[in-house]
Coordinates of C-alpha atoms and ligand atoms in Angstrom, one line a residue:
M1 CA 31.8 -112.6 140.2
H2 CA 29.7 -114.8 142.4
A3 CA 26.3 -113.2 143.3
L4 CA 23.4 -114.5 145.6
L5 CA 19.8 -113.2 145.2
F6 CA 18.0 -113.3 148.2
S7 CA 14.4 -113.2 148.3
S8 CA 14.4 -114.5 144.7
Q9 CA 11.0 -115.6 142.9
H10 CA 10.7 -117.6 140.0
Y11 CA 9.9 -114.4 137.8
D12 CA 13.4 -112.9 139.3
Q13 CA 15.3 -116.3 138.0
E14 CA 13.8 -115.7 134.5
S15 CA 14.4 -112.0 134.0
F16 CA 17.8 -112.3 135.8
S17 CA 19.0 -115.3 134.1
Q18 CA 18.1 -113.8 130.5
A19 CA 20.0 -110.5 131.2
A20 CA 23.1 -112.2 132.8
S21 CA 23.7 -114.4 129.7
G22 CA 27.0 -112.9 128.4
T23 CA 28.1 -110.8 131.4
S24 CA 30.6 -112.2 134.1
V25 CA 28.2 -112.5 137.0
D26 CA 27.5 -116.0 138.3
L27 CA 24.0 -115.8 140.0
H28 CA 22.8 -118.2 142.5
F29 CA 19.0 -117.9 143.4
Q30 CA 18.1 -118.0 147.2
P31 CA 14.4 -118.0 147.8
A32 CA 14.7 -117.4 151.7
R33 CA 14.5 -113.6 152.8
L34 CA 17.9 -112.2 154.1
T35 CA 17.7 -112.3 157.8
L36 CA 20.3 -112.7 160.6
D37 CA 19.5 -116.5 160.5
T38 CA 19.9 -116.7 156.8
A39 CA 22.8 -114.2 156.3
A40 CA 25.3 -117.5 156.8
L41 CA 24.1 -118.4 153.3
A42 CA 26.0 -115.7 151.5
E43 CA 29.3 -117.0 152.7
G44 CA 31.9 -116.5 150.2
Y45 CA 29.6 -114.4 147.8
E46 CA 31.3 -111.1 147.2
V47 CA 27.8 -109.7 145.8
V48 CA 24.5 -109.9 147.7
C49 CA 21.5 -108.8 145.9
A50 CA 18.4 -107.9 148.1
F51 CA 15.0 -106.9 148.0
I52 CA 12.7 -104.8 149.9
N53 CA 11.7 -107.2 152.6
D54 CA 15.3 -108.5 153.2
E55 CA 16.8 -107.3 156.5
L56 CA 20.0 -105.2 155.9
D57 CA 20.3 -103.9 159.4
A58 CA 23.7 -103.6 161.3
Q59 CA 24.0 -107.3 162.5
V60 CA 22.9 -108.5 159.1
L61 CA 25.6 -106.6 157.3
Q62 CA 28.2 -107.5 159.9
R63 CA 27.5 -111.0 159.4
L64 CA 27.8 -110.6 155.3
A65 CA 31.0 -108.6 155.8
A66 CA 32.4 -111.3 157.7
G67 CA 31.6 -114.0 155.2
G68 CA 33.5 -112.0 152.3
T69 CA 30.4 -109.9 150.8
R70 CA 31.8 -106.4 149.4
L71 CA 28.7 -105.3 147.4
I72 CA 25.0 -104.7 148.3
A73 CA 23.2 -104.6 145.1
L74 CA 19.5 -103.6 145.8
R75 CA 17.0 -104.8 143.3
S76 CA 15.0 -101.8 144.3
A77 CA 14.6 -98.0 144.2
G78 CA 13.9 -97.7 148.1
Y79 CA 16.5 -98.2 150.5
N80 CA 14.8 -97.4 153.8
H81 CA 15.8 -101.0 155.0
V82 CA 19.6 -100.5 154.8
D83 CA 21.7 -99.2 157.9
L84 CA 23.8 -97.1 155.6
A85 CA 26.1 -95.9 158.4
A86 CA 26.9 -99.5 159.3
A87 CA 27.3 -100.4 155.8
R88 CA 30.0 -97.5 155.5
R89 CA 31.6 -98.9 158.7
L90 CA 32.3 -102.3 157.3
G91 CA 33.3 -101.0 154.1
L92 CA 30.3 -102.3 152.0
T93 CA 29.2 -100.7 149.0
V94 CA 25.6 -100.4 148.2
V95 CA 23.9 -99.7 145.0
R96 CA 20.5 -99.7 143.9
V97 CA 18.0 -99.1 140.8
P98 CA 17.0 -95.7 141.1
A99 CA 14.4 -96.1 138.1
Y100 CA 13.0 -99.2 136.6
S101 CA 9.2 -98.2 135.3
P102 CA 7.9 -95.5 137.2
H103 CA 4.6 -96.2 135.0
A104 CA 4.2 -99.7 136.8
V105 CA 3.8 -98.0 140.0
A106 CA 1.9 -95.2 139.0
E107 CA -0.6 -97.5 136.8
H108 CA -1.2 -99.9 139.5
A109 CA -2.2 -96.6 142.1
V110 CA -4.5 -95.6 139.4
A111 CA -5.7 -99.6 139.0
L112 CA -6.8 -99.3 142.8
I113 CA -8.4 -96.0 142.3
L114 CA -10.5 -97.5 139.6
A115 CA -11.3 -100.7 141.3
L116 CA -12.2 -99.2 144.7
N117 CA -14.4 -96.2 142.8
R118 CA -16.2 -98.7 140.5
R119 CA -16.2 -101.7 143.1
L120 CA -14.9 -104.2 140.6
H121 CA -13.6 -106.5 143.5
R122 CA -17.3 -106.8 144.6
A123 CA -18.8 -106.8 141.2
Y124 CA -16.4 -109.6 140.3
N125 CA -17.4 -111.7 143.0
R126 CA -20.9 -110.7 142.8
T127 CA -21.4 -112.0 138.9
R128 CA -19.5 -115.2 139.5
E129 CA -22.3 -116.1 142.1
G130 CA -25.0 -115.4 139.6
D131 CA -25.7 -112.2 141.2
F132 CA -26.4 -109.4 138.6
T133 CA -27.7 -106.6 140.8
L134 CA -25.9 -103.3 141.0
H135 CA -26.9 -102.1 144.8
G136 CA -23.9 -100.9 146.7
L137 CA -21.9 -100.1 143.4
T138 CA -22.5 -96.5 142.6
G139 CA -19.2 -95.0 141.7
F140 CA -18.4 -91.6 140.9
D141 CA -16.9 -89.8 137.9
L142 CA -13.3 -89.1 138.0
H143 CA -13.3 -86.1 135.7
G144 CA -13.2 -83.0 137.5
K145 CA -12.4 -84.4 140.9
T146 CA -9.4 -83.1 142.9
V147 CA -6.6 -85.4 143.4
G148 CA -3.4 -85.0 146.0
V149 CA -0.1 -86.4 145.0
V150 CA 2.3 -86.5 147.9
G151 CA 5.7 -86.9 146.6
T152 CA 6.0 -85.9 142.8
G153 CA 9.4 -87.5 141.8
Q154 CA 9.3 -90.2 139.0
I155 CA 6.2 -92.2 140.0
G156 CA 4.3 -89.3 141.4
S157 CA 4.6 -87.4 138.1
A158 CA 3.8 -90.6 136.1
F159 CA 0.5 -90.8 138.3
A160 CA 0.0 -87.1 137.9
R161 CA 0.0 -87.4 134.1
I162 CA -2.5 -90.3 133.9
M163 CA -4.8 -88.4 136.4
A164 CA -4.8 -85.3 134.5
G165 CA -5.9 -87.2 131.4
F166 CA -8.8 -88.3 133.4
G167 CA -9.7 -84.6 133.8
C168 CA -8.8 -84.3 137.4
Q169 CA -7.6 -81.1 139.3
L170 CA -4.0 -81.8 140.6
L171 CA -2.9 -80.7 144.0
A172 CA 0.7 -81.6 145.0
Y173 CA 2.9 -81.5 148.0
D174 CA 6.7 -82.0 147.9
P175 CA 9.6 -79.9 149.3
H176 CA 11.3 -80.0 145.9
P177 CA 8.3 -78.8 143.4
N178 CA 8.6 -80.8 139.8
P179 CA 8.1 -78.3 137.1
E180 CA 6.4 -81.1 135.0
L181 CA 3.6 -80.9 137.5
L182 CA 3.3 -77.2 137.4
A183 CA 3.0 -77.7 133.4
L184 CA 0.1 -79.8 134.1
G185 CA -1.6 -77.4 136.3
A186 CA -0.8 -78.9 139.5
R187 CA -1.1 -76.6 142.5
Y188 CA 1.6 -77.3 145.3
L189 CA 0.1 -76.7 148.9
P190 CA 1.4 -77.6 152.2
L191 CA 0.4 -80.9 153.2
A192 CA -2.3 -80.0 155.6
E193 CA -4.1 -77.8 152.9
L194 CA -3.9 -80.9 150.2
L195 CA -5.5 -83.3 152.7
R196 CA -8.5 -80.7 153.2
E197 CA -9.0 -80.2 149.5
A198 CA -8.4 -83.5 147.8
R199 CA -11.0 -86.3 147.4
I200 CA -8.2 -88.7 146.4
I201 CA -4.7 -88.9 147.9
S202 CA -1.8 -90.9 146.5
L203 CA 1.5 -91.4 148.4
H204 CA 4.6 -91.7 146.3
C205 CA 7.3 -90.2 148.6
P206 CA 10.4 -92.0 150.0
L207 CA 10.0 -93.5 153.8
N208 CA 12.3 -91.7 156.1
E209 CA 12.4 -90.0 159.5
H210 CA 10.2 -87.0 158.0
T211 CA 7.6 -89.0 156.5
R212 CA 7.1 -92.0 159.0
H213 CA 3.3 -92.1 160.0
L214 CA 2.8 -89.1 157.7
I215 CA -0.8 -90.2 157.7
N216 CA -1.9 -90.5 161.1
A217 CA -4.9 -89.7 163.2
H218 CA -4.1 -86.2 163.1
S219 CA -3.8 -85.8 159.3
L220 CA -6.7 -88.2 159.0
A221 CA -9.3 -86.1 160.8
R222 CA -8.2 -83.3 158.0
L223 CA -9.7 -85.2 155.2
Q224 CA -12.9 -84.7 153.6
P225 CA -15.3 -87.2 154.9
G226 CA -15.2 -90.1 152.6
A227 CA -11.9 -89.5 151.0
M228 CA -9.9 -92.2 149.0
L229 CA -6.2 -92.8 150.4
I230 CA -3.9 -94.9 148.0
N231 CA -0.4 -95.9 149.4
T232 CA 2.1 -97.9 147.0
G233 CA 4.9 -96.1 148.6
R234 CA 6.2 -97.8 151.7
G235 CA 3.8 -99.4 154.4
A236 CA 5.3 -97.2 157.4
L237 CA 4.0 -94.0 155.7
V238 CA 0.6 -94.4 157.3
D239 CA -0.3 -95.2 160.8
T240 CA -2.5 -98.4 160.2
P241 CA -4.6 -98.7 163.4
A242 CA -5.5 -95.1 162.5
L243 CA -6.7 -95.9 159.3
I244 CA -8.9 -98.5 160.6
D245 CA -10.4 -96.1 163.1
A246 CA -11.1 -93.6 160.2
L247 CA -12.5 -96.7 158.2
K248 CA -14.9 -97.3 161.1
S249 CA -16.3 -93.9 161.5
G250 CA -16.5 -93.2 157.6
Q251 CA -14.0 -90.3 157.6
L252 CA -12.0 -92.6 155.3
G253 CA -14.1 -93.7 152.2
Y254 CA -11.8 -95.8 150.3
L255 CA -8.5 -97.5 151.0
G256 CA -6.0 -98.8 148.5
L257 CA -2.8 -100.5 149.9
D258 CA 0.1 -102.1 148.0
V259 CA 2.4 -101.8 150.9
Y260 CA 2.0 -102.6 154.8
E261 CA 4.3 -101.6 157.7
E262 CA 4.5 -105.3 158.7
E263 CA 4.5 -106.9 155.2
A264 CA 7.9 -108.3 155.7
Q265 CA 6.8 -111.3 157.5
L266 CA 3.6 -111.7 155.2
F267 CA 3.9 -110.5 151.6
F268 CA 5.6 -112.8 148.6
E269 CA 4.5 -116.1 150.5
D270 CA 1.5 -118.1 150.1
R271 CA 0.2 -118.6 153.6
S272 CA -3.3 -119.2 152.4
D273 CA -3.3 -122.5 154.7
L274 CA -2.6 -120.7 157.9
P275 CA -4.6 -118.7 160.4
L276 CA -3.6 -115.0 159.8
Q277 CA -1.9 -114.0 162.9
D278 CA -1.5 -110.2 162.3
D279 CA -4.9 -108.6 163.8
V280 CA -4.7 -105.2 162.2
L281 CA -4.1 -106.7 158.6
A282 CA -7.0 -108.9 159.5
R283 CA -9.3 -106.3 160.3
L284 CA -8.4 -104.2 157.4
L285 CA -9.2 -107.0 155.0
T286 CA -12.7 -107.4 156.6
F287 CA -13.9 -103.9 154.9
P288 CA -15.9 -103.8 151.6
N289 CA -14.2 -100.5 150.8
V290 CA -10.5 -101.7 151.1
I291 CA -8.1 -103.4 148.6
V292 CA -5.0 -104.6 149.7
T293 CA -2.4 -106.0 147.1
A294 CA 0.9 -107.4 148.2
H295 CA 3.6 -105.1 147.0
Q296 CA 3.1 -106.0 143.4
A297 CA 3.0 -102.4 142.1
F298 CA 6.2 -102.9 140.5
L299 CA 5.5 -106.1 138.9
T300 CA 5.3 -105.7 135.0
R301 CA 7.4 -107.3 132.5
E302 CA 9.1 -104.2 131.7
A303 CA 9.9 -103.4 135.5
L304 CA 11.4 -106.7 135.7
D305 CA 13.6 -106.8 132.8
A306 CA 14.9 -103.2 133.7
I307 CA 15.7 -104.2 137.3
A308 CA 17.6 -107.4 135.8
A309 CA 19.6 -105.1 133.7
T310 CA 20.4 -102.1 135.8
T311 CA 21.4 -104.7 138.7
L312 CA 23.8 -106.4 136.5
D313 CA 25.4 -103.2 135.1
N314 CA 25.5 -101.9 138.7
I315 CA 27.5 -105.2 139.6
D316 CA 29.7 -105.1 136.5
R317 CA 30.6 -101.3 136.8
W318 CA 31.3 -101.9 140.6
A319 CA 33.7 -104.8 139.7
A320 CA 35.7 -102.6 137.1
G321 CA 36.3 -100.0 139.8
K322 CA 33.5 -97.5 138.6
P323 CA 30.2 -98.0 140.7
Q324 CA 27.3 -96.3 139.8
N325 CA 23.7 -95.7 141.4
L326 CA 25.7 -95.5 144.7
V327 CA 23.3 -95.2 147.9
M328 CA 24.9 -92.7 150.1
G329 CA 24.1 -92.2 153.6
Ligands
NAD1 P1 11.7 -90.3 143.4 O1 12.6 -90.1 144.4 O2 11.7 -90.2 142.0 O3 10.6 -89.3 143.9 C1 10.4 -89.2 145.3 C2 9.7 -87.7 145.7 O4 9.3 -87.7 147.2 C3 11.0 -86.7 145.4 O5 10.1 -85.6 144.7 C4 10.9 -86.0 146.9 O6 11.5 -84.6 146.7 C5 9.7 -86.4 147.3 N1 9.7 -86.2 148.9 C6 11.1 -86.5 149.8 N2 10.6 -86.2 150.9 C7 9.2 -85.9 151.1 C8 8.5 -85.6 151.9 N3 8.7 -85.5 153.2 N4 7.0 -85.2 151.6 C9 6.6 -85.4 150.2 N5 7.5 -85.8 149.2 C10 8.8 -85.9 149.8 O7 11.4 -91.7 143.6 P2 10.3 -92.6 143.1 O8 10.9 -93.5 142.1 O9 8.9 -91.7 142.4 O10 9.5 -93.6 144.0 C11 8.9 -93.0 145.1 C12 8.8 -94.3 146.3 O11 7.9 -95.2 145.7 C13 10.1 -94.8 146.7 O12 10.6 -94.3 147.6 C14 9.6 -96.3 147.0 O13 9.5 -96.3 148.3 C15 8.1 -96.5 146.5 N6 8.2 -97.6 145.4 C16 7.2 -98.6 145.7 C17 7.1 -99.7 144.9 C18 6.1 -100.6 144.8 O14 6.1 -101.9 144.2 N7 5.1 -100.5 145.4 C19 8.1 -99.5 143.6 C20 9.1 -98.5 143.6 C21 9.1 -97.6 144.5

């Protein structure tokens, strides 16, 4: 079974090569992102293994199917980037990794909260310059603060457990309340009320037609002035220009982003020699109370190993006629 991994980084090569020894899957690593221009590289590969910023729209899927691809094995949990109706029409099976390490993403969200609150990004630079002053670095105790969790599935509940450990009060919003959150003492509220009451809001819901721009100018106006927003979900859960307005007015006091709506052209590449062409991102990066990480929340050793093991198992089972972790439209 020949499989081509688009958007593969050297850490993918390590984890996949290790997990593949002893399986029948013959892996080929392709650093290029999957787009209509690069889809021809998959000619003759029955299996295409794609990551979050690969393009899997109808045209790309059509090109892959014409080249002999039959299985799209996503190395991610999210599948908002796949045209599932087109995949079905073309007879392509799509599988994913529904869970690898919810802890990896939840812990990164907490890392952003702690860094923003205690201004670690500023303190790090300051002490390296020999500046040992503390002005502008005042934080707040997390203990006793109200935290709103939007989406209380695997990652949201791992996040809630950590915040409960800090002594925070938990609010939650999810169409399907999770008993684990209720057991932690969380109160489920309509989104508008959660936004009004929470000092920190963390997004852990999938991106779909109901959640696109869930956080927009209207919802930002409901926040407590100076609230903190963390997004490790998907970039398009938030309307980024509206975030910039809210940061400028002080309505939003802190912003931690691991995802960005226009990240596909930027993230996972070293562009440090080039002028940044994205003016929205450039403006975001000027705020002292904003931290942007380049979609790295998943990036722990445990998560990489689990992604590789589940993806190879997904491929093996599909080849044996017993597919698992199917993505349904
Ligand atoms: P999950 O399926 O376990 O949980 C998602 C939860 O969101 C579910 O409880 C669901 O009921 C809820 N939900 C659905 N629609 C909602 C809505 N309109 N409003 C509020 N909640 C809603 O998924 P998960 O494993 O916890 O992952 C959550 C998301 O995190 C993924 O969809 C993906 O986009 C993102 N993610 C990001 C990274 C990263 O590296 N930054 C890594 C993995 C996953």
